[in-house]
Amino acid sequence: MDVRLRARHATVALLAVALCVAAGVATRIPGASAAEVNTLASRFSFSISDLNSPPPGARTERVVEPELRHLQSWISAVGASAGLADFDGDGLPNDACLVDPRDDSVTIRPVPARADGYPPIRLAYSGVAFDAKTTAPMGCVPADLNEDGYTDVLVYFWGRTPVALLRRPGTALSASAFLAVNVAADPTQIWNSTTANVVDLDGDGHLDLFIGNYFPDGAQVLNADANHDPLMQMQDSMSDAANGGRNAILRLDHIDVVDGVRVPHYTDQSDALTTNQSRAWTLATGAQDLNNDGLPELYVANDFGPDYLLLNRSIPGDIRFGTLTGSRDATEPKSKVIGGDSFKSMGVTYTDLNSDGRPDILVSNITTEHGLQESNFAFVSTSTGPLVGGKAPYRDDSESLGLSRSGWGWDIKAADFDGDGTDELVQAVGFVKGTTNRWAELQELAMSNDLPVREPWAWPDFPPGTDIAGHQRDPFFVRGPDGRFVDIAKQLGIDNPGVSRGIAIGDVDHDGRPDVLMANQWANSQFLHNTGPARGYLGLRLLLPPVSGAPGALPRPAIGASVTVTKADGTVSRAQLYPANGHTGVNAPELLFGLGAPSSAPVSVTVTWRDTTGPHSIGTTLSEGWHDLMLTPGTAG
């Protein structure tokens, strides 16, 4: 080739590169200025303290079966969990349920904001078969499982089926105050569960269980003596895996009384899911009534493949789902369409981003620059009509909202932390914290052919000391004047000591300001006490009357209730009570609405809910502050 021709080709190539770079710079959505960030941050303040301390003999890795030892750090990446509830009966959600992987403990403990603390109470599983050498808790869900008004705990594991720890009525808070019972019909099965939700799926007024399982059923992931385990497989695809443990749906069938304790019994209705849905590698779920029929739809967030949005078609006693899928246009990648994504979803929550009355869906994914750059999802509703034709009326607007990138995401929660009527977002991020960067090995794995990836021997080494997204800061997103969200975590002093997993939100002292509990993996968990300016607020404890025929029963939270609050100026806010939505964090079973500046003007409140007699709705007018609403059909108060 002529030298001049080569030079001309080189010039054209350089010009093309320059034009691409210029176009990228020109089309990049600008970020907030330092002054704008500081102005946004001035509206918030948190006092941050440790919830726990390192236990004796604290470890930073799990014991795993022999075939998994070369990727021990990867297998050791989950298990931290936290929930907020009222365990001691003082009327405040100022008690925490915490799973600490450093010693596999499940404890109930007071939050640091309490002046009247008590020693942590380590829960046990007396009365059920339990092998501590091959089993580890992955999460705890505070909930009233037996409808007696006392807070119980659902604990789920790698290595066995979940256990319900049922509070003995009228007993002082202690380890012996809980009766351990199995919830699965066959408790000898080996499940490897990573998330759980407690929600009335069939609309019969009783709380059912959704257990999201991960590794294949029977796989002895944590058994150091399980040589050549035939059931042990990794995912069979990095983008469309369907060989995980079978997700379980357990419908509450009846309640017996054993030794003075109401014991729930469940019927397995996991066949409400298709084979691919039930065998996905599930890490989070989110329940929400999206079409105002009183039944919750269910978003199932899956690692290594498509998520599912399930349309609830249940009738009492029979759980049924249809599937809702999103639509594409010329600008929408398939990977960002509901039901068609190929990402690694690990958290889900709901808020109303466009103020149209239909809840929008936020999903955490892996979004690490120069690592695995996928995208968080912000599925914003495109219509408010009926859910028909199997179509999910949502479009991902995460990029335009400033929410597409944050880190290696896990739990995500929405709450109005400054009381202005608009939710902020807090997210748990990070994967494995260590000293040796293993991103190159992970990227090689991500590009592997699907055929060998299921075999543990085909995986690269992720030994102790591995670091993959191990030094990321949990983001705190606040919406700016232009509608985009801005991360102000650094300005607020949020700097987690380890990688984070579960998030629990609740107003622990009922001062009208929501607080945050962050469960960290292989590090102390943290409590963020909201010390921001006083604000106008409406706090609601929505209660169902005590169960008749149950001596000593108390009112219980009306899980699944929906609330609409209308201020005097016509401003409308909505929320639904589903505390266990997400990965491994469980919110307090209450609803809190920010009303802006304190005011004496009352607000109108409409509550809809279901109980054993069917759906109901009431309306009332309330002043600012906290209120208990006993949900009896036809009345309010």
XYZ file of C-alpha atoms in Angstrom:
637
model
C 0.000 0.000 0.000
C 1.213 3.493 -0.824
C 2.644 5.373 2.175
C 0.353 8.341 1.517
C -2.657 5.999 1.331
C -1.683 4.374 4.623
C -1.348 7.798 6.204
C -4.764 8.774 4.852
C -6.304 5.575 6.329
C -4.621 6.297 9.663
C -5.936 9.852 9.642
C -9.458 8.646 8.902
C -9.219 6.049 11.693
C -8.014 8.627 14.193
C -10.773 10.997 13.120
C -13.367 8.240 13.604
C -12.050 7.541 17.095
C -12.063 11.237 17.920
C -15.636 11.597 16.700
C -16.739 8.586 18.798
C -15.084 10.036 21.889
C -16.599 13.455 21.225
C -20.031 11.919 20.727
C -19.678 9.986 23.959
C -18.703 13.108 25.869
C -21.507 15.101 24.267
C -24.180 12.545 25.062
C -23.021 11.714 28.584
C -25.613 12.866 31.100
C -23.903 15.444 33.312
C -23.537 14.791 37.023
C -24.376 17.146 39.867
C -21.853 19.801 40.821
C -20.103 19.740 44.195
C -22.284 22.651 45.344
C -25.457 20.813 44.325
C -24.322 17.659 46.111
C -23.579 19.575 49.311
C -26.958 21.302 49.150
C -28.726 17.961 48.836
C -26.673 16.460 51.662
C -27.546 19.334 54.015
C -31.094 17.926 54.319
C -29.904 14.694 55.988
C -27.970 13.634 59.044
C -27.229 10.218 60.590
C -25.480 9.057 63.720
C -23.665 5.867 62.700
C -22.687 3.159 65.180
C -21.896 -0.547 65.219
C -24.757 -2.889 66.001
C -22.470 -5.721 67.092
C -18.818 -6.543 67.695
C -16.564 -9.383 66.473
C -17.579 -12.636 68.202
C -14.946 -14.871 69.822
C -13.117 -16.844 67.152
C -14.669 -14.768 64.361
C -13.949 -16.222 60.929
C -13.971 -14.655 57.483
C -14.532 -17.744 55.305
C -16.910 -20.672 55.297
C -15.994 -24.332 55.476
C -17.090 -25.810 52.140
C -17.199 -29.195 50.465
C -13.892 -30.309 48.836
C -14.846 -29.530 45.217
C -15.463 -25.908 46.197
C -12.334 -25.162 48.193
C -10.545 -23.395 45.340
C -13.417 -20.869 45.173
C -14.012 -20.641 48.902
C -14.258 -16.847 48.918
C -17.020 -16.918 46.301
C -19.039 -19.463 48.271
C -18.499 -17.391 51.429
C -20.086 -14.240 49.993
C -23.616 -14.393 51.483
C -25.361 -14.882 54.822
C -25.548 -11.503 56.576
C -29.148 -10.542 57.383
C -31.046 -8.053 59.536
C -34.635 -7.240 60.471
C -36.340 -4.671 62.691
C -39.330 -5.531 64.885
C -40.842 -5.224 68.351
C -39.765 -8.358 70.216
C -40.006 -7.067 73.796
C -43.507 -5.576 73.568
C -42.637 -1.933 74.226
C -44.536 -0.789 71.131
C -41.424 0.230 69.191
C -39.515 -1.623 66.417
C -36.280 -1.086 68.310
C -35.190 -4.729 68.412
C -33.030 -6.267 65.708
C -32.821 -9.798 64.400
C -29.273 -10.278 63.096
C -27.474 -13.106 61.300
C -23.695 -12.790 61.720
C -21.740 -15.163 59.421
C -18.620 -14.771 61.566
C -20.050 -17.298 64.033
C -23.306 -18.291 62.282
C -25.320 -16.764 65.111
C -28.900 -15.575 64.932
C -29.482 -13.029 67.667
C -32.133 -10.660 68.918
C -30.593 -7.472 70.272
C -31.541 -3.854 71.016
C -30.610 -1.179 68.500
C -27.980 1.320 69.714
C -30.542 4.138 69.916
C -32.215 2.486 72.924
C -31.418 3.733 76.415
C -32.768 0.526 78.009
C -30.658 -2.096 76.276
C -30.360 -5.792 77.129
C -27.716 -8.425 76.344
C -27.998 -10.040 72.901
C -30.088 -13.221 72.878
C -28.714 -16.030 70.737
C -31.495 -18.158 69.288
C -31.244 -21.952 69.185
C -32.988 -24.760 67.310
C -33.697 -27.180 70.161
C -36.158 -29.880 69.187
C -35.354 -29.989 65.475
C -32.526 -31.890 63.791
C -29.625 -29.524 63.208
C -26.002 -30.182 62.222
C -23.909 -27.081 62.835
C -21.001 -28.591 60.860
C -22.942 -28.685 57.589
C -25.568 -25.984 58.081
C -25.439 -22.186 58.326
C -28.197 -19.563 58.632
C -28.569 -17.244 55.642
C -31.337 -14.974 56.900
C -33.916 -14.210 59.570
C -37.412 -12.822 58.997
C -39.277 -11.355 62.002
C -43.004 -12.001 61.440
C -46.105 -13.199 63.258
C -46.196 -16.641 61.675
C -48.917 -18.137 63.916
C -51.286 -15.147 64.234
C -51.074 -14.738 68.012
C -49.764 -11.175 67.957
C -46.226 -12.059 69.099
C -43.204 -11.651 66.840
C -41.743 -14.961 65.678
C -38.641 -15.570 63.562
C -38.313 -17.535 60.330
C -34.701 -18.668 59.847
C -33.554 -20.091 56.525
C -30.294 -21.916 55.834
C -27.811 -23.495 53.538
C -27.871 -27.179 54.513
C -31.477 -27.778 55.624
C -35.063 -26.552 55.343
C -36.189 -23.391 57.202
C -37.125 -23.342 60.883
C -39.851 -21.248 62.536
C -38.964 -19.987 66.003
C -42.371 -19.343 67.579
C -42.635 -17.000 70.545
C -44.266 -18.565 73.585
C -47.112 -16.193 74.589
C -46.672 -14.272 77.804
C -42.994 -15.208 78.301
C -40.100 -12.861 78.922
C -37.801 -12.341 75.957
C -35.095 -15.025 76.062
C -33.779 -17.902 73.961
C -36.100 -20.328 75.748
C -39.090 -18.132 74.887
C -39.086 -19.569 71.349
C -40.265 -22.993 70.194
C -38.404 -24.312 67.132
C -40.551 -26.143 64.555
C -40.027 -27.245 60.961
C -42.045 -25.594 58.212
C -41.357 -28.076 55.375
C -43.250 -31.350 55.159
C -39.948 -33.226 54.839
C -37.374 -31.521 57.067
C -34.668 -34.032 56.094
C -34.281 -32.353 52.700
C -31.200 -30.229 52.051
C -32.185 -26.776 50.824
C -29.752 -23.952 50.135
C -31.932 -20.885 50.680
C -30.805 -17.298 50.155
C -33.986 -15.259 50.643
C -37.498 -15.561 52.048
C -40.718 -13.575 52.054
C -43.753 -13.814 54.343
C -46.883 -12.693 52.504
C -50.522 -13.678 51.937
C -50.305 -14.958 48.381
C -53.775 -16.494 47.965
C -55.814 -13.757 49.677
C -57.234 -15.975 52.407
C -56.059 -13.697 55.220
C -53.178 -15.964 56.320
C -49.450 -15.460 55.750
C -47.703 -17.840 53.365
C -43.983 -18.395 52.793
C -41.884 -17.941 49.673
C -38.433 -19.499 50.037
C -35.895 -18.611 47.350
C -33.366 -21.416 46.924
C -29.971 -21.170 45.254
C -27.659 -24.181 44.936
C -29.361 -27.415 43.823
C -31.461 -29.248 46.390
C -29.404 -31.888 48.144
C -26.051 -30.244 47.382
C -23.901 -30.386 50.520
C -22.268 -27.003 49.998
C -21.009 -26.649 53.588
C -20.058 -30.269 54.265
C -16.263 -30.572 54.410
C -16.562 -34.363 54.152
C -18.789 -34.440 51.046
C -16.248 -35.760 48.564
C -17.501 -36.160 44.987
C -20.968 -34.839 45.803
C -23.017 -35.802 42.703
C -25.591 -33.071 43.315
C -23.116 -30.202 43.590
C -23.316 -27.958 40.541
C -22.697 -24.315 39.865
C -25.092 -22.464 37.574
C -25.494 -23.974 34.094
C -25.333 -20.538 32.436
C -24.064 -17.072 33.272
C -27.182 -15.528 31.702
C -29.959 -18.142 31.589
C -29.385 -20.573 34.445
C -32.201 -22.982 35.387
C -30.537 -25.671 37.495
C -30.776 -24.076 40.936
C -32.615 -25.313 43.986
C -36.383 -25.498 43.614
C -38.061 -22.370 44.954
C -40.695 -23.227 47.536
C -44.156 -21.754 48.083
C -45.663 -22.907 51.363
C -49.322 -21.969 51.876
C -50.539 -21.749 55.474
C -53.092 -24.556 55.750
C -54.010 -24.726 59.440
C -52.718 -24.028 62.933
C -52.486 -26.519 65.787
C -51.739 -25.831 69.432
C -48.685 -27.636 70.816
C -47.526 -27.084 74.389
C -49.491 -23.835 74.530
C -48.024 -22.520 71.268
C -49.948 -22.092 68.020
C -47.981 -24.066 65.400
C -48.584 -23.302 61.697
C -48.727 -26.116 59.159
C -48.083 -25.490 55.479
C -49.101 -27.103 52.196
C -46.497 -27.082 49.428
C -47.840 -25.180 46.405
C -44.510 -24.702 44.649
C -46.106 -26.042 41.476
C -47.610 -22.575 41.045
C -44.238 -21.803 39.437
C -43.118 -23.135 36.075
C -40.061 -25.372 35.955
C -37.752 -22.560 34.810
C -39.164 -20.162 37.400
C -38.774 -22.629 40.231
C -35.215 -23.642 39.268
C -33.800 -20.118 38.909
C -30.983 -19.006 41.224
C -33.096 -16.665 43.344
C -31.612 -13.946 45.560
C -34.556 -11.623 46.302
C -38.315 -11.234 46.021
C -40.687 -8.296 46.130
C -44.447 -8.495 46.747
C -46.722 -5.612 45.723
C -50.301 -5.183 44.548
C -49.832 -3.608 41.129
C -53.450 -3.658 39.920
C -55.470 -2.849 43.077
C -57.200 -6.221 43.356
C -55.925 -6.900 46.871
C -53.573 -9.677 45.750
C -49.803 -9.106 45.608
C -47.880 -9.599 42.411
C -44.434 -11.077 42.963
C -41.145 -9.943 41.440
C -38.540 -12.725 41.662
C -34.957 -11.444 41.291
C -32.574 -14.097 40.003
C -28.825 -14.428 39.699
C -27.458 -15.554 36.314
C -30.605 -15.059 34.280
C -34.064 -13.601 33.757
C -36.123 -12.209 36.600
C -39.863 -12.912 36.715
C -42.827 -10.651 37.404
C -45.716 -12.901 38.396
C -49.343 -11.787 38.037
C -51.320 -13.063 41.010
C -54.403 -15.028 39.926
C -54.891 -16.890 43.198
C -58.098 -17.726 44.985
C -58.233 -18.639 48.676
C -56.638 -22.045 49.108
C -55.110 -22.131 45.624
C -52.044 -20.104 44.634
C -51.847 -19.353 40.904
C -49.675 -17.059 38.811
C -49.494 -15.722 35.302
C -46.322 -14.230 33.853
C -45.917 -10.569 32.930
C -43.224 -9.606 30.415
C -42.068 -6.245 29.181
C -42.069 -4.932 25.628
C -39.117 -3.674 23.595
C -38.777 -0.774 21.258
C -35.888 0.234 19.016
C -33.988 1.843 21.890
C -34.531 -0.811 24.557
C -31.943 -3.606 24.956
C -33.406 -7.046 25.619
C -31.299 -7.277 28.758
C -33.267 -4.394 30.295
C -36.785 -5.733 29.681
C -38.818 -7.361 32.457
C -38.704 -11.123 31.974
C -35.915 -10.950 29.378
C -32.899 -9.685 31.293
C -29.664 -11.655 31.521
C -28.196 -9.917 34.562
C -27.460 -10.908 38.163
C -30.321 -9.418 40.161
C -29.829 -9.395 43.930
C -32.316 -6.961 45.474
C -35.744 -5.453 44.772
C -37.929 -2.723 46.244
C -40.864 -0.521 45.224
C -41.520 3.214 45.129
C -43.515 5.563 42.893
C -40.952 7.326 40.713
C -43.393 9.059 38.362
C -46.247 9.774 40.816
C -48.850 7.923 38.764
C -50.128 5.724 41.598
C -48.719 2.439 40.281
C -45.633 1.256 42.210
C -42.395 1.215 40.253
C -39.744 -1.493 40.664
C -36.080 -0.982 41.565
C -33.665 -3.902 41.143
C -29.993 -4.211 42.160
C -27.476 -5.699 39.738
C -23.706 -5.761 39.221
C -22.624 -2.344 37.976
C -18.896 -2.061 38.620
C -16.891 0.022 36.151
C -13.907 -1.822 34.657
C -15.374 -4.995 36.201
C -18.781 -6.385 35.300
C -20.790 -3.445 34.018
C -24.428 -4.427 33.811
C -27.135 -2.062 35.047
C -29.439 -1.580 37.962
C -33.069 -1.459 36.894
C -35.555 1.318 37.541
C -38.711 -0.105 35.987
C -41.057 2.891 35.716
C -44.716 2.257 34.899
C -45.963 3.273 31.465
C -49.680 2.904 32.213
C -52.034 2.579 35.158
C -54.740 0.408 33.651
C -55.435 -3.296 34.221
C -52.640 -5.832 33.798
C -53.861 -7.629 30.692
C -52.411 -9.603 27.827
C -49.425 -10.784 29.837
C -47.733 -7.407 29.372
C -45.725 -5.704 32.097
C -46.355 -1.964 31.614
C -42.843 -0.935 32.633
C -39.760 0.544 31.000
C -36.280 0.733 32.473
C -35.345 4.393 33.066
C -32.352 3.752 35.328
C -29.922 5.670 33.112
C -31.978 8.839 32.825
C -32.730 8.713 36.559
C -29.065 8.373 37.535
C -29.607 4.922 39.080
C -28.045 2.597 36.518
C -24.614 2.317 38.173
C -23.666 2.017 41.831
C -21.453 -1.044 42.440
C -21.983 -4.736 43.122
C -25.532 -4.370 44.385
C -27.489 -6.426 46.922
C -30.435 -5.217 48.995
C -32.071 -1.919 48.060
C -34.685 -0.034 50.083
C -36.748 3.118 49.576
C -37.835 5.505 52.352
C -38.536 9.204 52.846
C -35.628 10.102 55.112
C -36.145 13.883 55.137
C -39.952 13.924 55.181
C -40.492 15.911 52.002
C -42.814 13.324 50.475
C -40.221 11.871 48.069
C -38.403 8.611 48.741
C -34.650 8.334 48.929
C -32.841 5.056 48.194
C -30.186 3.167 50.128
C -28.362 0.187 48.633
C -26.021 -2.511 49.951
C -22.985 -3.092 47.729
C -19.721 -5.046 47.513
C -18.840 -8.693 46.928
C -15.651 -10.016 48.560
C -13.221 -7.870 50.542
C -9.604 -9.010 50.527
C -6.079 -8.156 49.428
C -5.699 -9.820 46.005
C -7.633 -8.402 43.066
C -9.349 -11.244 41.181
C -11.354 -9.241 38.647
C -9.373 -10.746 35.752
C -10.358 -14.273 36.759
C -13.986 -13.240 37.183
C -14.087 -11.596 33.762
C -12.640 -14.751 32.239
C -15.386 -16.760 33.947
C -18.065 -14.354 32.717
C -16.975 -14.969 29.121
C -16.863 -18.750 29.503
C -18.944 -21.150 27.465
C -22.059 -22.250 29.353
C -21.247 -25.939 28.952
C -18.413 -26.210 31.521
C -19.437 -23.391 33.866
C -21.681 -25.694 35.910
C -18.674 -27.792 36.902
C -16.847 -26.469 39.989
C -13.505 -27.770 38.661
C -13.842 -25.502 35.619
C -13.966 -22.362 37.753
C -10.908 -20.182 38.368
C -9.455 -19.928 41.847
C -11.101 -17.555 44.337
C -9.179 -18.503 47.487
C -9.098 -16.713 50.872
C -7.798 -13.179 50.424
C -9.706 -12.618 47.172
C -10.900 -9.071 46.550
C -13.724 -8.437 44.085
C -15.603 -5.156 44.549
C -14.519 -5.292 48.176
C -14.094 -1.589 48.902
C -17.283 -0.002 47.606
C -19.344 2.504 49.577
C -23.056 1.843 50.151
C -24.821 4.546 48.119
C -27.489 6.879 49.473
C -29.459 8.287 46.550
C -31.476 11.503 46.817
C -33.464 13.047 43.985
C -32.186 16.368 42.710
C -34.113 19.303 41.253
C -33.679 17.925 37.722
C -35.316 14.609 38.675
C -32.087 12.610 38.636
C -30.823 10.785 41.713
C -27.478 11.732 43.240
C -25.364 9.593 45.579
C -24.502 11.608 48.712
C -23.253 8.730 50.894
C -19.747 10.208 51.179
C -21.103 13.561 52.349
C -23.198 11.768 55.002
C -20.220 9.824 56.367
C -21.532 6.432 55.205
C -18.442 4.251 54.866
C -19.256 0.615 55.584
C -16.470 -1.462 57.196
C -17.136 -4.454 54.947
C -19.262 -5.565 52.043
C -22.978 -5.204 52.792
C -25.962 -7.504 52.218
C -29.318 -6.856 53.951
C -31.001 -3.537 54.803
C -33.804 -2.975 57.315
C -35.709 0.319 57.591
C -37.813 1.426 60.561
C -38.522 4.374 62.839
C -37.088 2.749 65.957
C -37.919 5.595 68.367
C -41.112 6.825 66.665
C -39.759 10.337 66.195
C -41.046 10.395 62.613
C -37.620 9.831 61.031
C -36.806 6.432 59.456
C -33.599 4.734 60.576
C -31.416 2.152 58.793
C -29.915 -1.164 59.854
C -27.185 -2.466 57.522
C -26.104 -6.120 57.750
C -22.470 -6.488 56.722
C -20.714 -9.679 55.638
C -17.608 -10.606 57.700
C -17.683 -7.224 59.480
C -19.657 -5.431 62.163
C -23.160 -4.495 61.073
C -24.164 -0.869 61.452
C -27.088 1.224 62.638
C -27.767 4.593 61.033
C -29.872 6.660 63.431
C -31.675 9.442 61.589
C -30.818 12.744 63.288
C -32.055 15.005 60.515
C -34.338 18.002 61.058
C -37.777 17.469 62.576
C -40.507 17.029 60.013
C -44.216 16.556 59.708
C -45.131 12.888 59.493
C -47.870 10.304 59.751
C -46.889 6.945 61.236
C -49.273 3.993 61.071
C -49.320 0.664 62.861
C -51.954 -1.268 60.916
C -53.362 -4.022 63.114
C -55.748 -6.922 62.721
C -57.856 -7.821 65.793
C -56.689 -10.702 68.017
C -57.631 -14.143 66.742
C -60.762 -15.388 68.461
C -60.390 -18.583 70.427
C -56.686 -18.021 71.077
C -56.208 -17.136 74.760
C -53.733 -14.301 75.251
C -53.617 -13.402 71.570
C -52.729 -9.807 70.678
C -53.405 -7.647 67.608
C -51.042 -8.438 64.728
C -49.649 -6.466 61.772
C -51.899 -6.352 58.715
C -49.274 -7.485 56.213
C -50.362 -6.591 52.677
C -52.486 -3.584 53.633
C -52.393 -0.564 51.304
C -52.629 3.058 52.449
C -53.413 6.269 50.565
C -52.717 9.567 52.363
C -54.146 12.826 50.991
C -52.932 16.140 52.419
C -55.025 19.288 52.597
C -53.296 20.637 49.455
C -54.329 17.537 47.502
C -50.889 15.895 47.530
C -51.254 12.107 47.555
C -48.834 9.471 48.946
C -49.262 5.699 48.818
C -47.545 2.728 50.423
C -48.079 -0.986 51.011
C -47.032 -3.070 54.007
C -44.664 -5.814 52.803
C -41.761 -5.741 55.303
C -39.828 -8.782 54.015
C -39.332 -7.567 50.431
C -35.745 -7.643 49.224
C -32.661 -9.814 49.694
C -31.991 -10.436 53.407
C -33.258 -7.244 55.054
C -36.680 -6.975 56.720
C -38.300 -3.619 57.470
C -40.309 -2.847 60.594
C -43.994 -3.813 60.053
C -45.178 -0.192 60.006
C -45.737 2.592 57.465
C -44.326 6.115 57.743
C -45.282 9.058 55.528
C -43.365 12.321 55.347
C -45.699 15.324 55.273
C -43.212 18.163 54.797
C -43.127 20.973 57.342
C -44.969 20.256 60.633
C -48.598 21.321 60.421
C -51.782 21.035 62.453
C -53.828 20.280 59.339
C -55.284 16.746 59.384
C -54.839 14.337 56.493
C -57.284 11.919 54.891
C -56.336 8.253 55.072
C -57.781 5.312 53.159
C -56.742 1.760 54.075
C -57.510 -1.376 52.088
C -56.686 -4.875 53.311
C -57.697 -8.513 53.275
C -58.546 -10.780 56.160
C -60.186 -14.188 56.437
C -63.563 -12.701 55.445
C -62.303 -11.020 52.264
C -61.225 -7.543 51.096
C -62.113 -4.370 53.004
C -61.590 -0.619 52.868
C -62.001 2.164 55.405
C -61.440 5.902 55.408
C -60.588 8.237 58.254
C -58.987 11.581 59.073
C -55.871 11.713 61.244
C -53.604 14.322 62.748
C -49.818 14.188 62.468
C -47.917 11.674 64.581
C -48.098 7.946 65.217
C -51.426 6.110 65.230
C -52.581 2.548 65.785
C -55.366 1.604 63.367
C -57.350 -1.493 64.297
C -58.632 -2.785 60.967
C -62.153 -3.945 61.668
C -64.454 -3.908 58.627
C -66.614 -0.794 58.563
C -64.748 1.098 61.288
C -61.526 2.981 61.872
C -59.742 3.845 65.067
